[in-house]
Coordinates of C-alpha atoms in Angstrom, one line a residue:
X157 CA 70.6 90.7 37.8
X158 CA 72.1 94.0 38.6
X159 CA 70.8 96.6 41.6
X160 CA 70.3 99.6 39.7
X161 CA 67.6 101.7 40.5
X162 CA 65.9 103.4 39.0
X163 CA 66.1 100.6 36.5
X164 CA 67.3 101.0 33.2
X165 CA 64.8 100.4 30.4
X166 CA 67.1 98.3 28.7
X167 CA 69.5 96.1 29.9
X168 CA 71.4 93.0 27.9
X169 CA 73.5 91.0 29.0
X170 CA 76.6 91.0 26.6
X171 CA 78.8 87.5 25.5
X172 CA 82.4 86.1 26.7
X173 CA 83.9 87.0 29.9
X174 CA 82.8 88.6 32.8
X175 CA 83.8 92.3 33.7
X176 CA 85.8 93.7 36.2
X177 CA 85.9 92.8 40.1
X178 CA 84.1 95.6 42.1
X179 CA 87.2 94.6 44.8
X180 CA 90.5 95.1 42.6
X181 CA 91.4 99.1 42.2
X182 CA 89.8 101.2 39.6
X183 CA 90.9 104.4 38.2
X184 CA 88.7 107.2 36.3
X185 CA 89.5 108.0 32.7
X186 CA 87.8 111.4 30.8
X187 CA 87.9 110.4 27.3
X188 CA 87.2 114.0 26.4
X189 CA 88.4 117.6 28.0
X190 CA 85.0 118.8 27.9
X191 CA 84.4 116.0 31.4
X192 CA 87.3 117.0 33.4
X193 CA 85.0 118.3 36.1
X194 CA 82.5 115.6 35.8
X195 CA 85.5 113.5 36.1
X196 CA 86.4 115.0 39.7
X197 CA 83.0 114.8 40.3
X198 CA 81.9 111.1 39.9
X199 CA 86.1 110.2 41.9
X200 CA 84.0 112.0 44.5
X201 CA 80.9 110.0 44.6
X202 CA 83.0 106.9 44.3
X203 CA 85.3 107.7 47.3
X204 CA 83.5 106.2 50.0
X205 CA 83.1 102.7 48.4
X206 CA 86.0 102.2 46.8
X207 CA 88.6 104.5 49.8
X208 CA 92.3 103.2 48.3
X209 CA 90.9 101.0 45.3
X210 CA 90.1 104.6 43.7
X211 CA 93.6 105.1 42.2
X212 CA 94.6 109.0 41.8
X213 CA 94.1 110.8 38.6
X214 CA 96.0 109.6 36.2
X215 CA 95.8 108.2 32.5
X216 CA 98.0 105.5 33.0
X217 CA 97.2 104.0 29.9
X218 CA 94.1 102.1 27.8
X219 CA 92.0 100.3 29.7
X220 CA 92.9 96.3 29.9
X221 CA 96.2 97.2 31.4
X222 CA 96.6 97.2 35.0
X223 CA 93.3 98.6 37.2
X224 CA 89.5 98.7 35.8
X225 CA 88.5 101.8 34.3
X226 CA 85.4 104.1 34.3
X227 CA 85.4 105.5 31.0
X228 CA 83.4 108.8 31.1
X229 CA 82.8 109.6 26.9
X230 CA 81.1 111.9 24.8
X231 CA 79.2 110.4 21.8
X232 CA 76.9 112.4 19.6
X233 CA 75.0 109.3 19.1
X234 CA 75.3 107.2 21.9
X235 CA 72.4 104.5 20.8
X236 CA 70.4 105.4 24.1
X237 CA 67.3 105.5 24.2
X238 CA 66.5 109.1 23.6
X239 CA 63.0 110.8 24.2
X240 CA 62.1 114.5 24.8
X241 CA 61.3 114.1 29.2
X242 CA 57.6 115.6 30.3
X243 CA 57.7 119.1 32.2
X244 CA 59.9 121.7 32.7
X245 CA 63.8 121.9 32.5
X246 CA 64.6 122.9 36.8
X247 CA 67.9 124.4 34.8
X248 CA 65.6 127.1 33.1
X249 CA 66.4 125.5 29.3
X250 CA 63.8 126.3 26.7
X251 CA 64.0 122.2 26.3
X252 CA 64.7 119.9 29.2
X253 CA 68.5 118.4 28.6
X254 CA 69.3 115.1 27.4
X255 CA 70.6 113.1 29.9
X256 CA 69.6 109.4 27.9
X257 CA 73.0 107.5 27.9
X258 CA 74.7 103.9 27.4
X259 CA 76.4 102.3 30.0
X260 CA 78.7 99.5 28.6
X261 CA 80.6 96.7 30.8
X262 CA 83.5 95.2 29.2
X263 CA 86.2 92.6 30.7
X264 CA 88.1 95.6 32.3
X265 CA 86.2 98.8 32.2
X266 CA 82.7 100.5 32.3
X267 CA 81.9 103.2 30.3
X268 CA 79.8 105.8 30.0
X269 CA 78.5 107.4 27.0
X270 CA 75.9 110.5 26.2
X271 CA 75.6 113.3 24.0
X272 CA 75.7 115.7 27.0
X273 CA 77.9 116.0 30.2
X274 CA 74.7 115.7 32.1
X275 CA 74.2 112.1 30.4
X276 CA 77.8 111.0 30.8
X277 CA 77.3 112.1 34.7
X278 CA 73.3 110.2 35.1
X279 CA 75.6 107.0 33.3
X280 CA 78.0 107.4 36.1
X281 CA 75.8 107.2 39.1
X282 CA 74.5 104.2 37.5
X283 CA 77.6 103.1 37.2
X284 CA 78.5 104.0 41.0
X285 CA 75.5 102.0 41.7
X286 CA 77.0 98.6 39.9
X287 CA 79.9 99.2 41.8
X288 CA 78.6 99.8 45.5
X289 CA 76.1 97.3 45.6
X290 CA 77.9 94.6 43.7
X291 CA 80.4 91.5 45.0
X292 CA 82.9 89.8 42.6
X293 CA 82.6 90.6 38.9
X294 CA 80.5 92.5 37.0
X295 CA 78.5 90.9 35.0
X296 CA 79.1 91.8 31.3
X297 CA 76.5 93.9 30.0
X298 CA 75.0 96.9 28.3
X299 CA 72.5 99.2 29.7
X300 CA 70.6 102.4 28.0
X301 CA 68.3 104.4 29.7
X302 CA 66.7 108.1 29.7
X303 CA 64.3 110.1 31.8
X304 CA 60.6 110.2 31.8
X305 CA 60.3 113.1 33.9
X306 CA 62.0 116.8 33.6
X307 CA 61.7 117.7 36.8
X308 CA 63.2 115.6 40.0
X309 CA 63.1 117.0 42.8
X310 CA 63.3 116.4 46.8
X311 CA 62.1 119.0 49.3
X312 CA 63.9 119.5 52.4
X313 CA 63.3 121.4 55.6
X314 CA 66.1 122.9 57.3
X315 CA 63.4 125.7 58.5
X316 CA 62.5 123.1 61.5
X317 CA 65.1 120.5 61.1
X318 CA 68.3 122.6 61.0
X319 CA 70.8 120.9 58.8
X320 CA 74.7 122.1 58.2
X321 CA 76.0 122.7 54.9
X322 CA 78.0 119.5 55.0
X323 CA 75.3 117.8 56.2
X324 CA 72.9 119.1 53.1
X325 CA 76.1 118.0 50.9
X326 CA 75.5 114.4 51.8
X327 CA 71.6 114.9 51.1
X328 CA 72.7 116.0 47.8
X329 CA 75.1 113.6 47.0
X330 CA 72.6 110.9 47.4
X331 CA 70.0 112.3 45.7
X332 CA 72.2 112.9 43.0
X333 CA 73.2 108.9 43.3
X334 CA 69.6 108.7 42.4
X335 CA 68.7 111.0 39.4
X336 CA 67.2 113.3 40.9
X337 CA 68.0 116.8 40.1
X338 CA 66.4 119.5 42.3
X339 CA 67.2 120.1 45.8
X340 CA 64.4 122.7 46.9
X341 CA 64.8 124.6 50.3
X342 CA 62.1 125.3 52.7
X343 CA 64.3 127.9 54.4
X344 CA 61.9 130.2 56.0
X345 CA 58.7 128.9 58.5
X346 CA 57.3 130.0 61.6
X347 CA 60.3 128.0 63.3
X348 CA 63.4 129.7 61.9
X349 CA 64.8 131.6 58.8
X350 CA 67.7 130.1 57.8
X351 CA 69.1 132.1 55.0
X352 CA 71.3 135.3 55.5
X353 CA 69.3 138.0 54.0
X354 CA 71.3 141.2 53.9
X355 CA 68.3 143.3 53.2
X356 CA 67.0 142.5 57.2
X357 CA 70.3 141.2 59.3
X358 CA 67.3 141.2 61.9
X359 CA 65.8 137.8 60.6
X360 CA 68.5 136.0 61.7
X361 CA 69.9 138.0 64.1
X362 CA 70.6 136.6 67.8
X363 CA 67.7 135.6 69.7
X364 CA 66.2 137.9 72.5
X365 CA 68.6 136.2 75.3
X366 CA 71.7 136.7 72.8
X367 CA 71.2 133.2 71.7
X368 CA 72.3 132.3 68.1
X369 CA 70.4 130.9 65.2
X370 CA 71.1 128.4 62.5
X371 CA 71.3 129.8 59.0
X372 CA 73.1 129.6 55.8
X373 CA 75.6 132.8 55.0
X374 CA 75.1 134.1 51.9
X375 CA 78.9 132.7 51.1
X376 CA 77.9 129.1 52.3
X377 CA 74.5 129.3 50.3
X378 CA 76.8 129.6 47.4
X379 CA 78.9 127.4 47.9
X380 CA 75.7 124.9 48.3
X381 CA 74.5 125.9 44.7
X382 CA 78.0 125.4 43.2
X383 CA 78.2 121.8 44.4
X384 CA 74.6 120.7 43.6
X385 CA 75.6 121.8 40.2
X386 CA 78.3 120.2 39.7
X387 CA 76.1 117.0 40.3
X388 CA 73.8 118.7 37.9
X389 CA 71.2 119.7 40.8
X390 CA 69.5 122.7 40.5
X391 CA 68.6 124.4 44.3
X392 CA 65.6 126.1 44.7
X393 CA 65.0 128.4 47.6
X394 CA 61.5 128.7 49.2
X395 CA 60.6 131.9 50.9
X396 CA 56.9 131.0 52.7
X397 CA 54.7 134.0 52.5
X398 CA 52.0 135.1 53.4
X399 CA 51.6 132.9 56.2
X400 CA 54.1 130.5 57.7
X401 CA 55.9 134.0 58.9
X402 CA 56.1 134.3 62.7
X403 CA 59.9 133.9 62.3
X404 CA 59.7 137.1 59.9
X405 CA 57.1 139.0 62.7
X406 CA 59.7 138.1 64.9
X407 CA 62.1 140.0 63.3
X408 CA 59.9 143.1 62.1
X409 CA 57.0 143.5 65.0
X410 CA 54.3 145.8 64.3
X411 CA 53.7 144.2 60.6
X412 CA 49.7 144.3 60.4
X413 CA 47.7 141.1 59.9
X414 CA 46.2 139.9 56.8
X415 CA 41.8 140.9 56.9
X416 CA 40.8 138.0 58.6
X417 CA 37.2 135.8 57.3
X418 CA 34.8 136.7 59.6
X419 CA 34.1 135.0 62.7
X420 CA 37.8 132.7 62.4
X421 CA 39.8 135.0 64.5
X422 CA 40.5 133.8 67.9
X423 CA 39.1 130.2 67.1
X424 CA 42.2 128.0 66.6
X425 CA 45.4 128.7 67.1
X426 CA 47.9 130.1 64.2
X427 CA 49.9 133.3 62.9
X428 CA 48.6 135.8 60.9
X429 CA 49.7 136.1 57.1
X430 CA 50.8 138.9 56.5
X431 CA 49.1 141.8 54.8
X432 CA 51.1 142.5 51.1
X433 CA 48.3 145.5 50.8
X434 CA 50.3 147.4 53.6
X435 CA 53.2 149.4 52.1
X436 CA 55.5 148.8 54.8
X437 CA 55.2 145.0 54.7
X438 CA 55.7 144.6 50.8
X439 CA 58.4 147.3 51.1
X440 CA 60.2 144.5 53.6
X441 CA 59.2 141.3 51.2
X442 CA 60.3 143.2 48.4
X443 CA 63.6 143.4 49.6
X444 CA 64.1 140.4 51.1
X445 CA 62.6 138.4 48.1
X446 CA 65.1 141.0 45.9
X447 CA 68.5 139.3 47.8
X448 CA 66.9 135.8 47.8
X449 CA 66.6 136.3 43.8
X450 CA 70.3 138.4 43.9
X451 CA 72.0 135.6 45.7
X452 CA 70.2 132.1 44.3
X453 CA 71.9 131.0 40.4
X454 CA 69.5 128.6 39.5
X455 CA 66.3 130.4 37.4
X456 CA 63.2 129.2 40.5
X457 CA 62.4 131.0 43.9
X458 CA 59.5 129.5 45.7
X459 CA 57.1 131.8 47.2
X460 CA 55.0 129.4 49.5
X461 CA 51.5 130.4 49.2
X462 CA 50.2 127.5 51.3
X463 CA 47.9 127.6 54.8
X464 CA 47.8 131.1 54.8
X465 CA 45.3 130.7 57.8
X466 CA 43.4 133.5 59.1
X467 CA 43.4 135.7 55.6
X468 CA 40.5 136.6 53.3
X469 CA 40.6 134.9 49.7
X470 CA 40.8 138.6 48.5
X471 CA 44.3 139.5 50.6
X472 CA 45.4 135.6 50.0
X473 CA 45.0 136.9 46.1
X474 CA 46.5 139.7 46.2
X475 CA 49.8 138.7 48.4
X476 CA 50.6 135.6 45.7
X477 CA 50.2 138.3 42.9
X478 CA 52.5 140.7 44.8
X479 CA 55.1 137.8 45.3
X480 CA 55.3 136.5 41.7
X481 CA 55.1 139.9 40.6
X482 CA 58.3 140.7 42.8
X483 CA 60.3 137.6 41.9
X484 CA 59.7 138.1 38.4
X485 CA 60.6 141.8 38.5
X486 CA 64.0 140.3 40.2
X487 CA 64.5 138.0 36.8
X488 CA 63.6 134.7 38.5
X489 CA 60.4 132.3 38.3
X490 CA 58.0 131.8 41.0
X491 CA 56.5 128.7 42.0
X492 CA 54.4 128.3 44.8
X493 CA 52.1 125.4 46.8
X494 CA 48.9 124.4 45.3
X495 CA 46.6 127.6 47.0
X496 CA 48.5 130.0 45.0
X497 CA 46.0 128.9 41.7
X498 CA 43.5 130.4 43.9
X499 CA 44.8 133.7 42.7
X500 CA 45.4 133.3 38.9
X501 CA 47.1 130.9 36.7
X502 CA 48.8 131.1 33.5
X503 CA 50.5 129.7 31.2
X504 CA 54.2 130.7 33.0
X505 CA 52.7 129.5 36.5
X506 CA 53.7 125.9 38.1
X507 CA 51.6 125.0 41.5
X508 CA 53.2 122.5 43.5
X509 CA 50.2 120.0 44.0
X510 CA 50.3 118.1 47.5
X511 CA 47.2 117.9 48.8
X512 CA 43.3 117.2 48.8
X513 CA 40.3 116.7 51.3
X514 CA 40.0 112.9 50.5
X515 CA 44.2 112.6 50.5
X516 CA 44.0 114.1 54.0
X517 CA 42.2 110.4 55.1
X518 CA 40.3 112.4 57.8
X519 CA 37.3 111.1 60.0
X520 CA 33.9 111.5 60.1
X521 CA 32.1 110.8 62.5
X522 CA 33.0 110.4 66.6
X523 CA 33.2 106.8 65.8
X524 CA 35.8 106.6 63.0
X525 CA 38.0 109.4 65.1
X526 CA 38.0 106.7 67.8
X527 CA 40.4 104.4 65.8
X528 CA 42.5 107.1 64.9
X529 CA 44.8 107.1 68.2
X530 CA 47.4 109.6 66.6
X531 CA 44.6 112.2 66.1
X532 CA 43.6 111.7 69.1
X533 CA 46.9 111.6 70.6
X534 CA 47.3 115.2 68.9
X535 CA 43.9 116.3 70.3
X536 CA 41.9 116.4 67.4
X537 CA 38.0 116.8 68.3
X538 CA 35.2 115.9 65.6
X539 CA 35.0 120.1 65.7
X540 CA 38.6 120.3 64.6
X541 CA 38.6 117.7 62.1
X542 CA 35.6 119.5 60.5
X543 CA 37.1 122.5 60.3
X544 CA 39.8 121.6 58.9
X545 CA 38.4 119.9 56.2
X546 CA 36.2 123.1 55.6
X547 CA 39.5 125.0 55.6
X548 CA 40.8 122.6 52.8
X549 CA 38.2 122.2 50.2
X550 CA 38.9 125.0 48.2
X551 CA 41.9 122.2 47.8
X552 CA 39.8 119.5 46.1
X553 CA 39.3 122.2 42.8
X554 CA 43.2 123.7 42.8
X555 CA 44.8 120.7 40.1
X556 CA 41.4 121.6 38.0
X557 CA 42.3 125.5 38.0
X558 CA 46.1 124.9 37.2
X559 CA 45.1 122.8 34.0
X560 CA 42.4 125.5 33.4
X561 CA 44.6 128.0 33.1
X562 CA 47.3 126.7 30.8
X563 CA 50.0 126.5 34.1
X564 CA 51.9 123.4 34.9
X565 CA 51.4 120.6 38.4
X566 CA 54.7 120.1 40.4
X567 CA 53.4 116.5 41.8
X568 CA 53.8 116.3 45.6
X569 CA 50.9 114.3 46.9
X570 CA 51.1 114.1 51.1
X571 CA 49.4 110.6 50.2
X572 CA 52.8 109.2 48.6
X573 CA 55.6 111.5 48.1
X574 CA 55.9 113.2 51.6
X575 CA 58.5 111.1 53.2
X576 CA 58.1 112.5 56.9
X577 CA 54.8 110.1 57.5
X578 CA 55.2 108.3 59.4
X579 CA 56.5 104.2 59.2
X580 CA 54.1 101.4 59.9
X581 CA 54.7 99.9 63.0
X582 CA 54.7 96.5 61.1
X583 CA 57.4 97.2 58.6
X584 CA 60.2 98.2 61.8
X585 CA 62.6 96.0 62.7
X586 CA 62.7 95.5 66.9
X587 CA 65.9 97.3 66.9
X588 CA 64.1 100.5 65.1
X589 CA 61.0 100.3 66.5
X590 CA 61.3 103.5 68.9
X591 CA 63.0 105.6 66.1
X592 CA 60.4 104.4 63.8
X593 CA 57.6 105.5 66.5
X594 CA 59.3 108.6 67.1
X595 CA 59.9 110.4 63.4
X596 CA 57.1 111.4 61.1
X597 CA 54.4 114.1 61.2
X598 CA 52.1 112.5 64.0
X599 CA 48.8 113.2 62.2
X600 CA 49.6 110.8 59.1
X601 CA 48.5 107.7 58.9
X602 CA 51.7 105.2 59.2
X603 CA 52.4 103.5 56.2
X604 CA 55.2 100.7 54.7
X605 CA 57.5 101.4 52.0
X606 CA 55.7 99.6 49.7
X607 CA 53.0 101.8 49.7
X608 CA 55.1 104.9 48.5
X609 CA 56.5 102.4 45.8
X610 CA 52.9 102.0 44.2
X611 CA 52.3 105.5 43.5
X612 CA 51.4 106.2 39.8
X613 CA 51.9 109.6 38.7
X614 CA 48.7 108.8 36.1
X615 CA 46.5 108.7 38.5
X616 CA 45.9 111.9 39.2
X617 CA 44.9 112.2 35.4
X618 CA 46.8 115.6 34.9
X619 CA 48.1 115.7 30.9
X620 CA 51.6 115.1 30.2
X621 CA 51.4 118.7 28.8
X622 CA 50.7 120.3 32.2
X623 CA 52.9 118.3 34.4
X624 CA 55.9 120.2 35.5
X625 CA 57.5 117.0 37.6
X626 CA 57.5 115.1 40.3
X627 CA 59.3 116.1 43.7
X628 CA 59.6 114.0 47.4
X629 CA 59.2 116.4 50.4
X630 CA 60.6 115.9 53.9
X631 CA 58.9 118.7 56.3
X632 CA 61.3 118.6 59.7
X633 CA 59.1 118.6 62.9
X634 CA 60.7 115.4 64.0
X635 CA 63.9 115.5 62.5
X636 CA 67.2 115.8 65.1
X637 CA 69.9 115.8 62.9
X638 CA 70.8 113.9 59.7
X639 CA 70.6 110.3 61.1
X640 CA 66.5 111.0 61.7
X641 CA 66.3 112.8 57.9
X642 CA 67.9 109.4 56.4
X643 CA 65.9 107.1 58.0
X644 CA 62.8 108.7 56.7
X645 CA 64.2 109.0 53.7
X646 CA 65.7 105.7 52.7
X647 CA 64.2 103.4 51.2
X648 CA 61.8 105.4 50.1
X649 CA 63.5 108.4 48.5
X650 CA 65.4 105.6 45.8
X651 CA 61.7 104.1 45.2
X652 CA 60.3 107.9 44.1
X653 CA 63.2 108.7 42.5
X654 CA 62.3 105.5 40.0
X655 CA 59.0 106.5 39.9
X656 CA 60.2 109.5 38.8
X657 CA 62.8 108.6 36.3
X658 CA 60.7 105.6 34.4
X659 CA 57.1 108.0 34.9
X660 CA 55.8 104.7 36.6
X661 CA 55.3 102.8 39.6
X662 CA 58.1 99.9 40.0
X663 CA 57.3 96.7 39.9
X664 CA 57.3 95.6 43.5
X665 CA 58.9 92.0 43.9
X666 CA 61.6 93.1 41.3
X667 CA 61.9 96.5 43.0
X668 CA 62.2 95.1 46.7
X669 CA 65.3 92.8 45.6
X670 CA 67.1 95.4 44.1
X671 CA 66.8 97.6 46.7
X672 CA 68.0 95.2 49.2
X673 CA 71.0 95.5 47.5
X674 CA 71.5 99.3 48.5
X675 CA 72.1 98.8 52.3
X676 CA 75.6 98.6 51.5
X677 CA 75.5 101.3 49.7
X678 CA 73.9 103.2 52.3
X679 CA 76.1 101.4 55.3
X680 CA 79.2 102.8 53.5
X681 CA 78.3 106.4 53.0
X682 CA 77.4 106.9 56.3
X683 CA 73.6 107.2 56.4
X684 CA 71.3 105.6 58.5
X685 CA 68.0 104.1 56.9
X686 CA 64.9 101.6 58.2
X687 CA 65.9 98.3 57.0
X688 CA 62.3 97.7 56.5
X689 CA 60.7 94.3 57.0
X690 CA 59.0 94.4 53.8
X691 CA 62.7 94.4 51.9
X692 CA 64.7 90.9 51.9
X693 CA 68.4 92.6 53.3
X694 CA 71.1 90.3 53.1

């Protein structure tokens, strides 16, 4: 068997000979002008496995002679298996691309053929794959494949969990390795703003004690977007408003609060949204939104939208209006968290769908709360929990208005797809079992990696027609540096990202061997992961 995940929908094996040995040298051969740079692109992704093997650019003849070859081709009909993906092209196309392809291993070369660039390049991950987690030959073999889902995306959050640009590189390398093809930002929370925004220099300007922050220049955001697309990733920028802003208060005191519901104010803690009915504040959100829309290539800006604590449904409605109004008016595409359905949806709308009261697997009663020890480790009281679940039950009814109104459901369900809960205890080896313990939102109940594995995207019984994608979110509150965001990530980000690719759950005892096969992978770029009990690791 081969280790390629997600897995291809067709795979035979071919007659004769087997192919090349993953541990001779290999060189990289564009059989067309048109994949020069996907050429340099895929020599990049190969580097780390193959160091001196990887032979410099060079034709140096057909393949058979000398060295394998990775053939990167374009064929108009490459005998993939070719179907239109669900949900919306993260590129901005009026159809979502074809990225089916056929990857072909021969005695001395594998290669890659699509109709499209982004085809030849999904081929050539897959082909990275065969080579990285592989010993001795390849077996011979043909493989076709092609995208369920439009949309793949991974959320990251460099708002609490600073992360460098090389660092975010590495990220979107490997998420890249996997097919996915959105790298969205949560740059702005109460924590930190970490994108240069010209407009205000004061949001991230030095601290009061001439301390510096962490953000992306407007040059290095750039910079970011230009290598994500050359690996055919699309970023997308989130701005949080209306709440989630005590990093922008910071920066511009004296904004007025959001009208608060009568009788919340002053009984749990948390920042006031702000009020997008004052002229000064949508003056300042106008122009900051205006650079974050000047400055980002890709067609999406997220606008947040979610936990706006402490404001009025009315002022809630008004501020998402406001902020799609102004991204629009900046010739971009809002998208926001599920609450922003709360203020109107239609058909150009896509709410990012990641939570509901039953999801949240809350207590009810003294009793239940009593077996909870991280809830009560956090200092949640039978008050609290009920009050939050108050707070949350306009939630249970937000999918329902999105379908309603002709919008489209970016599927994020905290139950599944947010990759900072927390590990089970069980599934840690000894020597992770205090790094395991230590990362992951606290208030989620710890789970195994085979439970993020069984998510089916059905289940939430959303049509194909209103499904925008599916997309993995990381939130940062326990993250250190990059070492902490990979472990909570791998395995389970290459799980999610076959969900994603094949529109259904793998089939676990399959799945779990394959992806035993991806330590090495993992070992040799660098990146930490759990080696998870449930996975047989060689």
């Amino acid at each position: 068997m081969n280790a390629v995940v997600p897995r291809p929908a067709r795979q035979t094996a071919a007659a004769g000979r087997e192919g090349p040995h993953v541990a001779g040298d290999w060189r990289i051969r564009a059989a067309d002008d048109r994949l020069t740079a996907v050429a340099g692109t895929v020599r990049a992704l190969l580097a780390p496995h193959l160091g001196g093997r990887l032979l410099p650019d060079t034709d140096g003849g057909a393949p058979g002679c000398g060295p394998a070859t990775l053939v990167l081709a374009l064929d108009a009909t490459p005998s993939a298996p070719h179907r239109t993906p669900v949900g919306v092209s993260p590129r901005g196309l009026s159809e979502p691309a074809d990225e089916s392809y056929r990857l072909t291993v021969t005695e001395h070369a594998v290669t890659c053929r699509a109709a499209t660039p982004e085809g030849v390049f999904r081929a050539a991950t897959t082909a990275v794959q065969l080579i990285a987690a592989s010993e001795g030959r390849l077996p011979r073999q043909e493989l076709a494949d092609a995208p369920r889902h439009a949309w793949r995306g991974l959320m990251l959050d460099p708002a609490r969990g600073h992360l460098t640009p090389d660092e975010l590189r590495r990220v979107i390398d490997l998420a890249a390795l996997y097919k996915l093809n959105v790298l969205h930002l949560h740059l702005t929370d109460n924590e930190g703003w970490r994108l240069q925004t010209p407009a205000v220099p004061a949001l991230t300007a030095a601290g009061a004690d001439g301390t510096p922050r962490a953000f992306y220049t407007v040059e290095e955001y750039r910079a970011l977007q230009e290598y994500a697309a050359e690996r055919f990733v699309t970023v997308v920028p989130e701005i949080d408003l209306p709440g989630h802003c005590a990093a922008l208060r910071e920066a511009l005191p004296g904004l007025p609060d959001a009208p608060a519901p009568e009788g919340l104010a002053g009984r749990f803690p948390f920042v006031p949204p702000l009020d997008l009915a004052d002229p000064t504040t949508r003056d300042a959100v106008a122009s900051i939104l205006a650079d974050v829309c000047r400055t980002t290539v890709g067609p999406f800006v997220h606008i947040g939208g979610d936990e706006a604590v402490g404001a009025t449904p009315e002022s809630f409605a008004l501020a998402v209006r406001e902020l799609r109004a102004l991204v629009r008016a900046a010739g971009k595409r809002p998208l926001a968290w599920q609450e922003s359905s709360r203020a109107g949806i239609t058909p150009d709308d896509i709410a990012q769908f990641w939570v509901d009261v039953p999801m949240m697997d809350l207590p009810d009663t003294e009793e239940e709360l009593a077996r909870r020890p991280e809830l009560l480790a956090a200092g949640h009281t039978v008050e609290l929990v009920r009050a939050l679940k108050t707070f949350f039950a306009p939630a249970d009814h937000d999918v329902a208005r999105v379908v309603e109104g002709g919008g489209r459901v970016l599927l994020s369900p905290q139950s599944h797809l947010y990759l900072d809960r927390p590990y089970a205890p069980d599934v840690a080896p000894p020597d992770q079992a205090e790094s395991a313990a230590r990362l992951g939102f606290p208030l989620y109940r710890p789970r195994g990696v085979r439970h993020a594995a069984a998510w089916d995207p059905a289940s939430h019984g959303i049509p194909d027609a209103r499904i925008a994608g599916i997309e993995m979110t990381l939130f940062g509150e326990s993250i250190t540096g990059l070492d902490d965001l990979t472990t909570l990530l791998l395995p389970r980000l290459a799980s999610l990202a076959e969900t994603a690719w094949t529109g259904r759950a793998p089939e676990w005892e399959d799945h779990r061997v394959r992806l035993a096969r991806h330590g090495r992978l993992w070992r040799e770029r660098g990146l930490a992961y759990l080696a998870s009990t449930e996975i047989p690791w060689p």
